Tab-separated table of N, CA, C and O in Angstrom:
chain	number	residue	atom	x	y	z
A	90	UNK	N	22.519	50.610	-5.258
A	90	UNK	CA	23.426	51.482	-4.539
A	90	UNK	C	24.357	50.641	-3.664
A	90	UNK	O	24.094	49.608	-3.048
A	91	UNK	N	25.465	51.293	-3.749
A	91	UNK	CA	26.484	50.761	-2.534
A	91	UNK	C	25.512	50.007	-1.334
A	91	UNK	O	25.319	48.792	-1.375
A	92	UNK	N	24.998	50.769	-0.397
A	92	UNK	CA	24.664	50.922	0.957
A	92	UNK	C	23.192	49.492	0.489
A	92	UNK	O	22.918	48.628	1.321
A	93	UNK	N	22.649	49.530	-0.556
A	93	UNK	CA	21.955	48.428	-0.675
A	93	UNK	C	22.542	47.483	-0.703
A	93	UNK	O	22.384	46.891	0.364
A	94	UNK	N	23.355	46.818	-1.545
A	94	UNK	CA	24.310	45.821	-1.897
A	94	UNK	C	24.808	45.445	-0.339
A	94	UNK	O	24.817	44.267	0.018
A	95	UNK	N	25.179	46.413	0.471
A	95	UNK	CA	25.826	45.824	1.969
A	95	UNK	C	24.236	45.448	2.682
A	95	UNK	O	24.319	44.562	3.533
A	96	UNK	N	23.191	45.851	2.512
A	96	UNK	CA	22.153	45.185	3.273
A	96	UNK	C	21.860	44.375	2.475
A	96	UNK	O	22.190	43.516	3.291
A	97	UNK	N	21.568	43.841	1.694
A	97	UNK	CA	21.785	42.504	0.936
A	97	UNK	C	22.746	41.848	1.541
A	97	UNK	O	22.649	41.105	2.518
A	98	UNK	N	23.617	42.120	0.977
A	98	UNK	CA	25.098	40.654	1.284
A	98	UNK	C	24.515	40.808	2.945
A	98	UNK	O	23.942	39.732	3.121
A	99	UNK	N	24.405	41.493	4.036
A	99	UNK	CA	23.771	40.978	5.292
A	99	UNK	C	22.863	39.672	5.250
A	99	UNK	O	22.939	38.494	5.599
A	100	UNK	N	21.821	40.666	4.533
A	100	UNK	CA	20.672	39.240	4.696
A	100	UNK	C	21.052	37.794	4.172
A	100	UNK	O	20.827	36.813	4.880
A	101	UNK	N	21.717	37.662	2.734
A	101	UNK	CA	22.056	36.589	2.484
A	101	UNK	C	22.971	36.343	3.374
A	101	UNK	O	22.874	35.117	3.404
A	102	UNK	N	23.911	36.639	4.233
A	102	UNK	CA	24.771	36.349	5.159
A	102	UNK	C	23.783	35.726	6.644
A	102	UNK	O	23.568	34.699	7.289
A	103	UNK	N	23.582	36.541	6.607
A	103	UNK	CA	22.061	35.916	8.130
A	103	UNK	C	21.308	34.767	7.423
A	103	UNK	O	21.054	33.789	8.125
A	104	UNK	N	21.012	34.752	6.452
A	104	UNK	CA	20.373	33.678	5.467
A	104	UNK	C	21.066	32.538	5.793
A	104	UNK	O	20.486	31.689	6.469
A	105	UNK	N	22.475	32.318	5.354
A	105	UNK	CA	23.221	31.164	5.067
A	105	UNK	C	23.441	30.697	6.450
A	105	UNK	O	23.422	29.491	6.696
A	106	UNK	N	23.641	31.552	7.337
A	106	UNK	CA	23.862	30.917	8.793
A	106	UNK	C	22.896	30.564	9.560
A	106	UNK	O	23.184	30.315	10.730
A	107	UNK	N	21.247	30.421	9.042
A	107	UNK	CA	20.350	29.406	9.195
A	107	UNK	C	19.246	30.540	9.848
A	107	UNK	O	18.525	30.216	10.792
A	108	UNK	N	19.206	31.603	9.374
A	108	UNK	CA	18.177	32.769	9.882
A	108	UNK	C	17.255	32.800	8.740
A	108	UNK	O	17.688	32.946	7.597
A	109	UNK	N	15.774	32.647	9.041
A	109	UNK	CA	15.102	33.115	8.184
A	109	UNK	C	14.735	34.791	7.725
A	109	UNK	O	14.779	35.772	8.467
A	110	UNK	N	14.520	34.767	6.870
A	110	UNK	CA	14.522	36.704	6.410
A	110	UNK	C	13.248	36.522	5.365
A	110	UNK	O	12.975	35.714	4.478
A	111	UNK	N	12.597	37.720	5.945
A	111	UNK	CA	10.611	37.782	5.077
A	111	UNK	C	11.204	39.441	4.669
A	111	UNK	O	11.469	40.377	5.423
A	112	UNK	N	11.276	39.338	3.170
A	112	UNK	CA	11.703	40.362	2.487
A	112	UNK	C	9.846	40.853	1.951
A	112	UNK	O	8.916	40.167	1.526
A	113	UNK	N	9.979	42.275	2.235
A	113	UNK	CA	8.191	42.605	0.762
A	113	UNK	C	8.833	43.481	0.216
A	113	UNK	O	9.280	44.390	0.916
A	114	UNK	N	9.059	43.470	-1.135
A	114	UNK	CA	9.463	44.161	-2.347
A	114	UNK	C	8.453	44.226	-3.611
A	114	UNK	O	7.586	43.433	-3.979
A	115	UNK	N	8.884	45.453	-4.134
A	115	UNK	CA	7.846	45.254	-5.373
A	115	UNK	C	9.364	45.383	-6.642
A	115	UNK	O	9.222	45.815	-7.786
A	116	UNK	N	10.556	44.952	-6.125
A	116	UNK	CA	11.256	45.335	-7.077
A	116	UNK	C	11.713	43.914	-7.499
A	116	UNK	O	12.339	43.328	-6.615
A	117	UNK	N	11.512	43.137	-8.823
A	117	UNK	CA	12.128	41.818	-9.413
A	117	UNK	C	13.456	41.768	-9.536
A	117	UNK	O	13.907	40.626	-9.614
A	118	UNK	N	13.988	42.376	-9.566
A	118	UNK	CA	15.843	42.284	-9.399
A	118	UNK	C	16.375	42.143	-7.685
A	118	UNK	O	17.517	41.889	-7.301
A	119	UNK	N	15.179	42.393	-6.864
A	119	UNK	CA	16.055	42.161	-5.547
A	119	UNK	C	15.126	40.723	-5.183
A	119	UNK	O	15.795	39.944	-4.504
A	120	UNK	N	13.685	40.204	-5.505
A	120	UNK	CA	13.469	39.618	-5.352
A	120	UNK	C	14.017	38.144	-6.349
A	120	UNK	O	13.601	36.999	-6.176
A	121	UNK	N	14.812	38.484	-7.158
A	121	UNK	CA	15.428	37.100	-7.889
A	121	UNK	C	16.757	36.645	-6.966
A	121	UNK	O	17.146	35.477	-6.971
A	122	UNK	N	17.326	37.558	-6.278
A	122	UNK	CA	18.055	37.452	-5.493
A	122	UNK	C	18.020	36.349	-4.398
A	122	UNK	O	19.016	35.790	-3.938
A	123	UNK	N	16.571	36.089	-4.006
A	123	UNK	CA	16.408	35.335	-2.700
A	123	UNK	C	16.226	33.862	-3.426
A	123	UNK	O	16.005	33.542	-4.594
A	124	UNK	N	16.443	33.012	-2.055
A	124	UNK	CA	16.612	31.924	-2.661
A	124	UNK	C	14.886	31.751	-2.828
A	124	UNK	O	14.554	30.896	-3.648
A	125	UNK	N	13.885	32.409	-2.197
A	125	UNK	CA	12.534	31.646	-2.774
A	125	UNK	C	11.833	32.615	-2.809
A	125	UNK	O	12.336	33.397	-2.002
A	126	UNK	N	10.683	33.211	-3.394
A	126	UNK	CA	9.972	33.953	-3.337
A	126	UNK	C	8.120	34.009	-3.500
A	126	UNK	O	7.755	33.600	-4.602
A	127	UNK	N	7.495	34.251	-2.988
A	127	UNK	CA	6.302	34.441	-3.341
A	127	UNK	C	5.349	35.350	-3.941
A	127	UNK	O	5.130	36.432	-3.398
A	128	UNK	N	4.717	34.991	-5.088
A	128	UNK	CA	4.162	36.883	-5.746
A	128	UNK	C	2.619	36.836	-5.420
A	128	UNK	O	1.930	35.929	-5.888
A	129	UNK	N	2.171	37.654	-4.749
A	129	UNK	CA	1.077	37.819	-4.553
A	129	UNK	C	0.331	39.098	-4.634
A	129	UNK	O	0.582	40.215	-4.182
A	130	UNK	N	-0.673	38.621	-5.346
A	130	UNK	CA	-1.486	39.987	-6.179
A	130	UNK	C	-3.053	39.636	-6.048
A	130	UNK	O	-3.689	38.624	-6.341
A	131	UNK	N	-3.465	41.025	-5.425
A	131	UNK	CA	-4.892	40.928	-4.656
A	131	UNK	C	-5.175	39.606	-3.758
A	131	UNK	O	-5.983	38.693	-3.925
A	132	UNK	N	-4.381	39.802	-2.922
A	132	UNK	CA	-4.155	38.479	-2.233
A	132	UNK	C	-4.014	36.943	-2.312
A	132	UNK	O	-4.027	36.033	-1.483
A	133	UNK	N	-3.876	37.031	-3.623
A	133	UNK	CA	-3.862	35.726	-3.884
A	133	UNK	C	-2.306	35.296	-4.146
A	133	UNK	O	-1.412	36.085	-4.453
A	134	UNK	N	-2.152	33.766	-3.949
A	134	UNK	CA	-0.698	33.627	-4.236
A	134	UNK	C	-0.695	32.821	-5.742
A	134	UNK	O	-1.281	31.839	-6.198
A	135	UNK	N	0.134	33.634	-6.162
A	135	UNK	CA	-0.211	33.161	-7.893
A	135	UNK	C	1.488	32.630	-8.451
A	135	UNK	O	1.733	32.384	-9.632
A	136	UNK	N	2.346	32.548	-7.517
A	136	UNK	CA	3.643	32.213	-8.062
A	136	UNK	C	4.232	32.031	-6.471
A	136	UNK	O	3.940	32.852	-5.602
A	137	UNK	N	5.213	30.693	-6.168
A	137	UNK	CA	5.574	30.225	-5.296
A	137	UNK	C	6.870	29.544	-5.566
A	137	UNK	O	6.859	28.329	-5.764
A	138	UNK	N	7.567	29.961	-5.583
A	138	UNK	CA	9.294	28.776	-5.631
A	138	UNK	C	10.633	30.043	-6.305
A	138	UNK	O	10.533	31.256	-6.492
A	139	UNK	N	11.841	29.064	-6.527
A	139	UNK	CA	13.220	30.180	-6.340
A	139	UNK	C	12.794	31.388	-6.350
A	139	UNK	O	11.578	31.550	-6.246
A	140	UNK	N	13.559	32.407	-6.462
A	140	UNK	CA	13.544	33.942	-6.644
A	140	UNK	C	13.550	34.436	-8.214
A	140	UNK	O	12.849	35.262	-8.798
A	141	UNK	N	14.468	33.717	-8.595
A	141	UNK	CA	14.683	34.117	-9.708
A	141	UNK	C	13.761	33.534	-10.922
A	141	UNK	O	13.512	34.182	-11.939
A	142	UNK	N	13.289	32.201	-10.663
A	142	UNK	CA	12.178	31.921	-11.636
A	142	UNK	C	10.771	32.786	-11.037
A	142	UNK	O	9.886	32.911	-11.884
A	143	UNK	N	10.591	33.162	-10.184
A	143	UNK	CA	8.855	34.097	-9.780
A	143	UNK	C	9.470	35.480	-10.528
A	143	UNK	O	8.929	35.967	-11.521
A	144	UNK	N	11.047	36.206	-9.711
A	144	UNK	CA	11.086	37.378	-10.447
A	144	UNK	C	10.991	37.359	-12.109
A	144	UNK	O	10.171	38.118	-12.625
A	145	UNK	N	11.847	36.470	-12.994
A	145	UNK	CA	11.728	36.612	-14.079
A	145	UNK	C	10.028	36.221	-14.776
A	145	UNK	O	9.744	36.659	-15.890
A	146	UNK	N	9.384	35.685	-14.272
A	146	UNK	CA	7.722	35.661	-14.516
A	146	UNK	C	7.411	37.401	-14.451
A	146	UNK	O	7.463	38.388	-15.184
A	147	UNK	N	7.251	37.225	-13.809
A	147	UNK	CA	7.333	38.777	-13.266
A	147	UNK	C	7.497	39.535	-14.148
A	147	UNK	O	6.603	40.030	-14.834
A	148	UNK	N	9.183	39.809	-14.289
A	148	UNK	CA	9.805	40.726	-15.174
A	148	UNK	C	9.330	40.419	-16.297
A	148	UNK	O	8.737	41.329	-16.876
A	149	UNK	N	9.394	39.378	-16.831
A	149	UNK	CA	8.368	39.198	-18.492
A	149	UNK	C	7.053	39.799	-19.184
A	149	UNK	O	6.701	40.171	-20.303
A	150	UNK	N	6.483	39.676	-17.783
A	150	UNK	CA	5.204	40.507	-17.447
A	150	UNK	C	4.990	41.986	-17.812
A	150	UNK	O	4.042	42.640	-18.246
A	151	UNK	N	6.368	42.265	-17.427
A	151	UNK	CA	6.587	43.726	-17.012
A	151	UNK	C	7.331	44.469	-18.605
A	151	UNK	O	7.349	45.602	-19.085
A	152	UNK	N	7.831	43.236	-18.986
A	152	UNK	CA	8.388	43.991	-20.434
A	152	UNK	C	9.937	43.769	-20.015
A	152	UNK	O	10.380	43.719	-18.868
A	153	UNK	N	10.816	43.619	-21.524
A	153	UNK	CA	11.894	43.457	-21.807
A	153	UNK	C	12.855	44.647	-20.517
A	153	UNK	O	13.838	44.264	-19.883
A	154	UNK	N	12.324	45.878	-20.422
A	154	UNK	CA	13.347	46.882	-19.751
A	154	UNK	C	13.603	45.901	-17.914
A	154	UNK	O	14.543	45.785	-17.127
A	155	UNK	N	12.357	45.472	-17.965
A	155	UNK	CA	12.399	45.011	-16.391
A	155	UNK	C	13.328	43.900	-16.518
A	155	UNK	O	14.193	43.762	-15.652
A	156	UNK	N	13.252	43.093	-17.494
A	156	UNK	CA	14.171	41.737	-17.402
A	156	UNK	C	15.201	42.163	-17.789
A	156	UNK	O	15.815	41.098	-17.853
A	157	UNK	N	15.879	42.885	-18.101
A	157	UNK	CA	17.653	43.289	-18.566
A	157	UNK	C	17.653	43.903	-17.125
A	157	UNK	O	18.776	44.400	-17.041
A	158	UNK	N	17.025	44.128	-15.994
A	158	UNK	CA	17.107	45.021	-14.509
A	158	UNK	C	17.353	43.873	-13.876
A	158	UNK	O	18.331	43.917	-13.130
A	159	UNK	N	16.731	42.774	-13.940
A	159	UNK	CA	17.312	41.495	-13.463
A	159	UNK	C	18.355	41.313	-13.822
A	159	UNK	O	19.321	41.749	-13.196
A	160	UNK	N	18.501	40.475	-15.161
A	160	UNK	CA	19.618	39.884	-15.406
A	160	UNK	C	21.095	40.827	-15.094
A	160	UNK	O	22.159	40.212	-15.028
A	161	UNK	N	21.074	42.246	-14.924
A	161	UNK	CA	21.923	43.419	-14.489
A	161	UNK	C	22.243	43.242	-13.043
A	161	UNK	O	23.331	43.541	-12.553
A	162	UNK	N	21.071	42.656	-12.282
A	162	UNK	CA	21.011	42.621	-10.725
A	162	UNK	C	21.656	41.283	-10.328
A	162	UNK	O	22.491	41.175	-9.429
A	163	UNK	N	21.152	40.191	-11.146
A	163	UNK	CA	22.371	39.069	-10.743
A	163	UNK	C	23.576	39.138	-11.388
A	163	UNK	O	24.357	38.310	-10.918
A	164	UNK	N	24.262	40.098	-12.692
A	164	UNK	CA	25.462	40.286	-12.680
A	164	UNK	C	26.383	40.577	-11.376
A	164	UNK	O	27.407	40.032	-10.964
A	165	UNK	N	25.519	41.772	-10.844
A	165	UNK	CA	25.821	42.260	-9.648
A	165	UNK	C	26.358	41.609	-8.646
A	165	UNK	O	27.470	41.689	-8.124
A	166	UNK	N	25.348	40.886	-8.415
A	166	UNK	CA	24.826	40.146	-7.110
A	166	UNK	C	26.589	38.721	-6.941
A	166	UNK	O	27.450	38.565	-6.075
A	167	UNK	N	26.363	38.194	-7.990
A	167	UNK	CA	27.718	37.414	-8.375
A	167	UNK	C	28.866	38.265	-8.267
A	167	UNK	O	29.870	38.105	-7.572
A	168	UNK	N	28.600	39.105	-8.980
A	168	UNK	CA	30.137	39.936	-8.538
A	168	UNK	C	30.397	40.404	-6.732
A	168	UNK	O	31.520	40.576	-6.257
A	169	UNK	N	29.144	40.538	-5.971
A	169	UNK	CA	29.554	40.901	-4.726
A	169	UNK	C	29.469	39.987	-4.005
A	169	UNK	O	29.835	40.233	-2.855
A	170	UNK	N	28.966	38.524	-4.285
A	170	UNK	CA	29.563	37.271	-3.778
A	170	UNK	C	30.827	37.108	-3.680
A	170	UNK	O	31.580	36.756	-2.773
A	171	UNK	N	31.016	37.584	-5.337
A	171	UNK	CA	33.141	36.999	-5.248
A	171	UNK	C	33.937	37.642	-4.460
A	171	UNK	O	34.974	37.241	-3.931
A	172	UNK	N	33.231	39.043	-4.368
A	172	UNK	CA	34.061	40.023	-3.555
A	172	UNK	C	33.866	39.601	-2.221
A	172	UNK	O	34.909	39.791	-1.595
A	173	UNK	N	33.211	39.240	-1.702
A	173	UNK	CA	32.812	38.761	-0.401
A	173	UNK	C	33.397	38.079	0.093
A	173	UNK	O	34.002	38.308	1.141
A	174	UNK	N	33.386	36.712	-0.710
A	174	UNK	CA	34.335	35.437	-0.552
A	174	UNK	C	35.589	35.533	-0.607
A	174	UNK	O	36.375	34.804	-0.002
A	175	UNK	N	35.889	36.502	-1.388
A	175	UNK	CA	37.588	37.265	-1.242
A	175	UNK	C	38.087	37.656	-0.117
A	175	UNK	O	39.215	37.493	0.348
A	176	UNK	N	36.900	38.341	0.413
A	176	UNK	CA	37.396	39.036	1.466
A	176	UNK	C	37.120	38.219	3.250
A	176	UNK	O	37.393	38.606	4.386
A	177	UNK	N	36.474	36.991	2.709
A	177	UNK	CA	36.475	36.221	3.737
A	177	UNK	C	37.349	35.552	4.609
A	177	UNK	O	36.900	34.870	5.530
């Protein structure tokens, strides 16, 4: 949604200017987004590093529909960078 995409571009914006941000999601398209992520299931930590290599583990996991929700979410995600940077 719109109104997501602007709390996103926030956080990565608070991100880049040296703020840390502790996201908990169960969704792999917002977690490929971050620059690092951790997956943890029954408490254990079973995947540790970028976003986008834990989400796409993940999404693989989850079946082909979940990984085209990624790869859809960083289309996105690039496109509201450029727009961003445009408008910077």
């Amino acid at each position: 949604s719109r109104t997501g995409e602007e709390i996103v571009g926030l956080f990565l914006d608070l991100h880049a200017k040296g703020n840390t941000i502790v996201l908990v999601t169960h969704e792999p398209k917002l977690a490929a987004r971050c620059p690092r992520a951790v997956r943890i299931v029954d408490g254990l930590v079973i995947a540790d590093g970028p976003g986008r290599d834990v989400a796409m583990a993940n999404a693989e996991a989850m079946g082909a529909d979940v990984v085209a929700q990624v790869l859809a979410a960083e289309a996105a995600a690039e496109a509201a960078a450029e727009a961003r940077a445009k408008g910077a």
